[in-house]
C-alpha cells in the first residue's frame, strides 16, 4: 500500500496551488526547539532581539492561533512528518528515548515531496529513529541529514560527533575543547544544501535545537552557547543571558538562510515557514514571559504548552503584514506542502491543507476539532480538545474536565465546566474516541515490563525530555 501511494503521488499530480510557478516552489521549514509563543519580538517580546524572524512576519503572515503537534519534542516531530495528530501518529510520547518510532510502512512528508521531484535535506534534531534503524531520516525520504538522530544526544551542543547521513562526523575531544558548536556546524550544512540544490526544487527541514537546554555533566539543565552577546551587560542570571543569546543566534541564522536564498535568486520561488515544536521550557518562561499571555509551559496541554509562533513568508504570493487568527495545527503541514508541490497526500491523515490561510483567506476546510494528549500513565495522562473557541483539558484519566472559552479567556483562568455541562459532555466524547488505541501507549501501562529510560554508551540517560 505504501509503495502504491507513493507511485500514485508521483504520476497523478494534484493541480498545483500556484500555477504561475515555472517549477514547483522550494519549501524551507524551520522549527525551533522549546521556543515559546512570547519569545519573538513580533509576538510581543521586549527583551530578546529577533530582527530577522520579525522581518519574515512583517513581510508575510503571522498566525496567532497555531498549534504544535504536542507539548514535547518527539511526538511533535512525528506529527509534522506524518500529518497525523497525537491520537494517531506513530510516536506519541518522548519515551523510550532510544528507539525506532517511524517504520518503513509509515509515509512522511519527505517521501511525498520526494515523489514530486524534490531534493530533501534536513539538519538538527530528528528524534524518530536512531542510527542503523528503519526510522532514521535517510530511510524516511531524506537525501541528506546532518545533526542528531537521537533526542537525548541533541541536548549536547559540544558533542563528540554528529550524525551525517548514514555515518558520523567525528568531533573527537569536542566535549572538552568546545571547538565546535553544533548549531554552527548545522547551519553551515544547511547553507551548503540550499546552495547545492539551487537548480532543482528542494525541501529543507531545519529542526534546530536552539533554545532547548543543553546537557552538561555538572548541570543537565544548563544552556550552553559560545557567547552570551549581546546580553553580556544585562543584570540577568547567566542562564537567562544564555537563553536570550540562543534565541538571537537562531534568529541570526534564519537571516543567513534568507540572505542566501536572496543571493541565489530564489526568494520569490521559496516558501519559508517558521514555528516551534512546543511551548517554552518552564524554568526560563517567567524570566522573559516566554509563554506571553498563555497559561502553562512545555509538558502542559494548556495553551502555553502547545500554542506556538507560526510565520509564513513567500514574496509575491503570501500577502505582507497579515496577522491571522485562523486555527491551524502542525498536522496541517504535510497536506499544505503537498498541495504547494503538486503532490497527493496519503489518505486518512488528520491534517488539512492551509494554503488558503497562508494567502490571507479564511480556512475553507476548518477542523471540526483539534486533539492533543500526553503522558501515558493513568494519573498524569493529559488530554485537550479544541472546538471553535471552546477548549477542554483533562489531567489524569479520572480527572475532571475543565472548560474554557478562549475567545474571552486566552489565559484559561475561568473554568466554565459547571455552567456548560452539555459542552463538557461533547468534549468528553471526543476525548474518548479521538485516539486510536496503540499497545505502545496504553494508558496506565506505559512500557510495562521494561525500563522507560534505557542507558546508552554514548551519553547518559536523562530524566528530562
PDB file of N, CA and C in Angstrom, residues 34 39 211-213 219-223 237-241 243 279-291 296-300 464:
ATOM      1  N   UNK A  34      11.602  24.267  21.773  1.00  0.00           N
ATOM      2  CA  UNK A  34      11.212  24.886  23.054  1.00  0.00           C
ATOM      3  C   UNK A  34      11.124  26.406  22.986  1.00  0.00           C
ATOM      4  N   UNK A  39       8.417  34.527  22.758  1.00  0.00           N
ATOM      5  CA  UNK A  39       9.867  34.718  22.701  1.00  0.00           C
ATOM      6  C   UNK A  39      10.347  35.573  21.535  1.00  0.00           C
ATOM      7  N   UNK A 211      16.154  26.973  21.283  1.00  0.00           N
ATOM      8  CA  UNK A 211      16.923  27.244  22.500  1.00  0.00           C
ATOM      9  C   UNK A 211      16.744  26.198  23.603  1.00  0.00           C
ATOM     10  N   UNK A 212      16.628  24.917  23.230  1.00  0.00           N
ATOM     11  CA  UNK A 212      16.493  23.833  24.216  1.00  0.00           C
ATOM     12  C   UNK A 212      17.683  23.840  25.178  1.00  0.00           C
ATOM     13  N   UNK A 213      17.431  23.476  26.445  1.00  0.00           N
ATOM     14  CA  UNK A 213      18.544  23.390  27.390  1.00  0.00           C
ATOM     15  C   UNK A 213      19.540  22.348  26.895  1.00  0.00           C
ATOM     16  N   UNK A 219      25.546  19.976  35.183  1.00  0.00           N
ATOM     17  CA  UNK A 219      24.210  20.559  35.317  1.00  0.00           C
ATOM     18  C   UNK A 219      23.398  20.247  34.069  1.00  0.00           C
ATOM     19  N   UNK A 220      22.522  19.238  34.126  1.00  0.00           N
ATOM     20  CA  UNK A 220      21.776  18.835  32.932  1.00  0.00           C
ATOM     21  C   UNK A 220      20.723  19.839  32.489  1.00  0.00           C
ATOM     22  N   UNK A 221      20.571  20.937  33.185  1.00  0.00           N
ATOM     23  CA  UNK A 221      19.612  21.947  32.761  1.00  0.00           C
ATOM     24  C   UNK A 221      20.312  23.261  32.431  1.00  0.00           C
ATOM     25  N   UNK A 222      21.583  23.182  32.061  1.00  0.00           N
ATOM     26  CA  UNK A 222      22.336  24.371  31.685  1.00  0.00           C
ATOM     27  C   UNK A 222      21.973  24.764  30.253  1.00  0.00           C
ATOM     28  N   UNK A 223      22.444  25.913  29.842  1.00  0.00           N
ATOM     29  CA  UNK A 223      22.205  26.417  28.493  1.00  0.00           C
ATOM     30  C   UNK A 223      23.555  26.795  27.905  1.00  0.00           C
ATOM     31  N   UNK A 237      20.364  36.640  35.304  1.00  0.00           N
ATOM     32  CA  UNK A 237      21.168  35.460  35.637  1.00  0.00           C
ATOM     33  C   UNK A 237      21.909  34.998  34.396  1.00  0.00           C
ATOM     34  N   UNK A 238      22.982  34.233  34.595  1.00  0.00           N
ATOM     35  CA  UNK A 238      23.733  33.735  33.449  1.00  0.00           C
ATOM     36  C   UNK A 238      22.873  32.836  32.581  1.00  0.00           C
ATOM     37  N   UNK A 239      22.015  32.064  33.219  1.00  0.00           N
ATOM     38  CA  UNK A 239      21.134  31.182  32.443  1.00  0.00           C
ATOM     39  C   UNK A 239      20.202  32.003  31.546  1.00  0.00           C
ATOM     40  N   UNK A 240      19.693  33.113  32.071  1.00  0.00           N
ATOM     41  CA  UNK A 240      18.810  33.962  31.274  1.00  0.00           C
ATOM     42  C   UNK A 240      19.570  34.594  30.114  1.00  0.00           C
ATOM     43  N   UNK A 241      20.792  35.067  30.371  1.00  0.00           N
ATOM     44  CA  UNK A 241      21.602  35.634  29.287  1.00  0.00           C
ATOM     45  C   UNK A 241      21.834  34.596  28.194  1.00  0.00           C
ATOM     46  N   UNK A 243      20.048  31.940  27.472  1.00  0.00           N
ATOM     47  CA  UNK A 243      18.816  31.629  26.744  1.00  0.00           C
ATOM     48  C   UNK A 243      18.531  32.698  25.696  1.00  0.00           C
ATOM     49  N   UNK A 279       5.739  24.508  23.588  1.00  0.00           N
ATOM     50  CA  UNK A 279       5.892  25.707  24.394  1.00  0.00           C
ATOM     51  C   UNK A 279       7.244  25.790  25.071  1.00  0.00           C
ATOM     52  N   UNK A 280       7.475  26.871  25.828  1.00  0.00           N
ATOM     53  CA  UNK A 280       8.798  27.132  26.399  1.00  0.00           C
ATOM     54  C   UNK A 280       9.117  26.235  27.587  1.00  0.00           C
ATOM     55  N   UNK A 281      10.394  26.091  27.810  1.00  0.00           N
ATOM     56  CA  UNK A 281      10.917  25.354  28.950  1.00  0.00           C
ATOM     57  C   UNK A 281      10.554  26.098  30.234  1.00  0.00           C
ATOM     58  N   UNK A 282       9.989  25.388  31.211  1.00  0.00           N
ATOM     59  CA  UNK A 282       9.445  26.013  32.405  1.00  0.00           C
ATOM     60  C   UNK A 282      10.358  26.953  33.167  1.00  0.00           C
ATOM     61  N   UNK A 283      11.591  26.528  33.511  1.00  0.00           N
ATOM     62  CA  UNK A 283      12.436  27.390  34.349  1.00  0.00           C
ATOM     63  C   UNK A 283      12.792  28.740  33.750  1.00  0.00           C
ATOM     64  N   UNK A 284      12.665  28.892  32.441  1.00  0.00           N
ATOM     65  CA  UNK A 284      13.044  30.168  31.840  1.00  0.00           C
ATOM     66  C   UNK A 284      11.827  31.008  31.464  1.00  0.00           C
ATOM     67  N   UNK A 285      10.642  30.395  31.465  1.00  0.00           N
ATOM     68  CA  UNK A 285       9.463  31.070  30.919  1.00  0.00           C
ATOM     69  C   UNK A 285       9.138  32.360  31.652  1.00  0.00           C
ATOM     70  N   UNK A 286       9.267  32.354  32.988  1.00  0.00           N
ATOM     71  CA  UNK A 286       8.895  33.543  33.744  1.00  0.00           C
ATOM     72  C   UNK A 286       9.863  34.701  33.530  1.00  0.00           C
ATOM     73  N   UNK A 287      11.118  34.393  33.218  1.00  0.00           N
ATOM     74  CA  UNK A 287      12.126  35.442  33.077  1.00  0.00           C
ATOM     75  C   UNK A 287      11.774  36.369  31.924  1.00  0.00           C
ATOM     76  N   UNK A 288      11.392  35.776  30.796  1.00  0.00           N
ATOM     77  CA  UNK A 288      11.119  36.576  29.594  1.00  0.00           C
ATOM     78  C   UNK A 288       9.652  36.562  29.190  1.00  0.00           C
ATOM     79  N   UNK A 289       8.797  36.054  30.074  1.00  0.00           N
ATOM     80  CA  UNK A 289       7.381  35.941  29.718  1.00  0.00           C
ATOM     81  C   UNK A 289       7.249  35.157  28.415  1.00  0.00           C
ATOM     82  N   UNK A 290       7.975  34.033  28.364  1.00  0.00           N
ATOM     83  CA  UNK A 290       8.096  33.277  27.118  1.00  0.00           C
ATOM     84  C   UNK A 290       6.786  32.690  26.629  1.00  0.00           C
ATOM     85  N   UNK A 291       5.828  32.493  27.528  1.00  0.00           N
ATOM     86  CA  UNK A 291       4.531  31.992  27.072  1.00  0.00           C
ATOM     87  C   UNK A 291       3.525  33.117  26.852  1.00  0.00           C
ATOM     88  N   UNK A 296       0.607  27.912  31.206  1.00  0.00           N
ATOM     89  CA  UNK A 296       1.301  26.657  31.009  1.00  0.00           C
ATOM     90  C   UNK A 296       2.563  26.782  30.185  1.00  0.00           C
ATOM     91  N   UNK A 297       3.349  25.699  30.224  1.00  0.00           N
ATOM     92  CA  UNK A 297       4.623  25.624  29.525  1.00  0.00           C
ATOM     93  C   UNK A 297       4.755  24.238  28.906  1.00  0.00           C
ATOM     94  N   UNK A 298       5.929  23.942  28.394  1.00  0.00           N
ATOM     95  CA  UNK A 298       6.221  22.614  27.862  1.00  0.00           C
ATOM     96  C   UNK A 298       5.780  21.540  28.856  1.00  0.00           C
ATOM     97  N   UNK A 299       5.182  20.471  28.332  1.00  0.00           N
ATOM     98  CA  UNK A 299       4.626  19.337  29.072  1.00  0.00           C
ATOM     99  C   UNK A 299       3.231  19.606  29.620  1.00  0.00           C
ATOM    100  N   UNK A 300       2.686  20.786  29.351  1.00  0.00           N
ATOM    101  CA  UNK A 300       1.293  21.088  29.677  1.00  0.00           C
ATOM    102  C   UNK A 300       0.469  21.086  28.397  1.00  0.00           C
ATOM    103  N   UNK A 464      14.847  13.967  31.684  1.00  0.00           N
ATOM    104  CA  UNK A 464      14.288  15.194  31.123  1.00  0.00           C
ATOM    105  C   UNK A 464      13.898  14.887  29.677  1.00  0.00           C
TER     106      UNK A 464
END
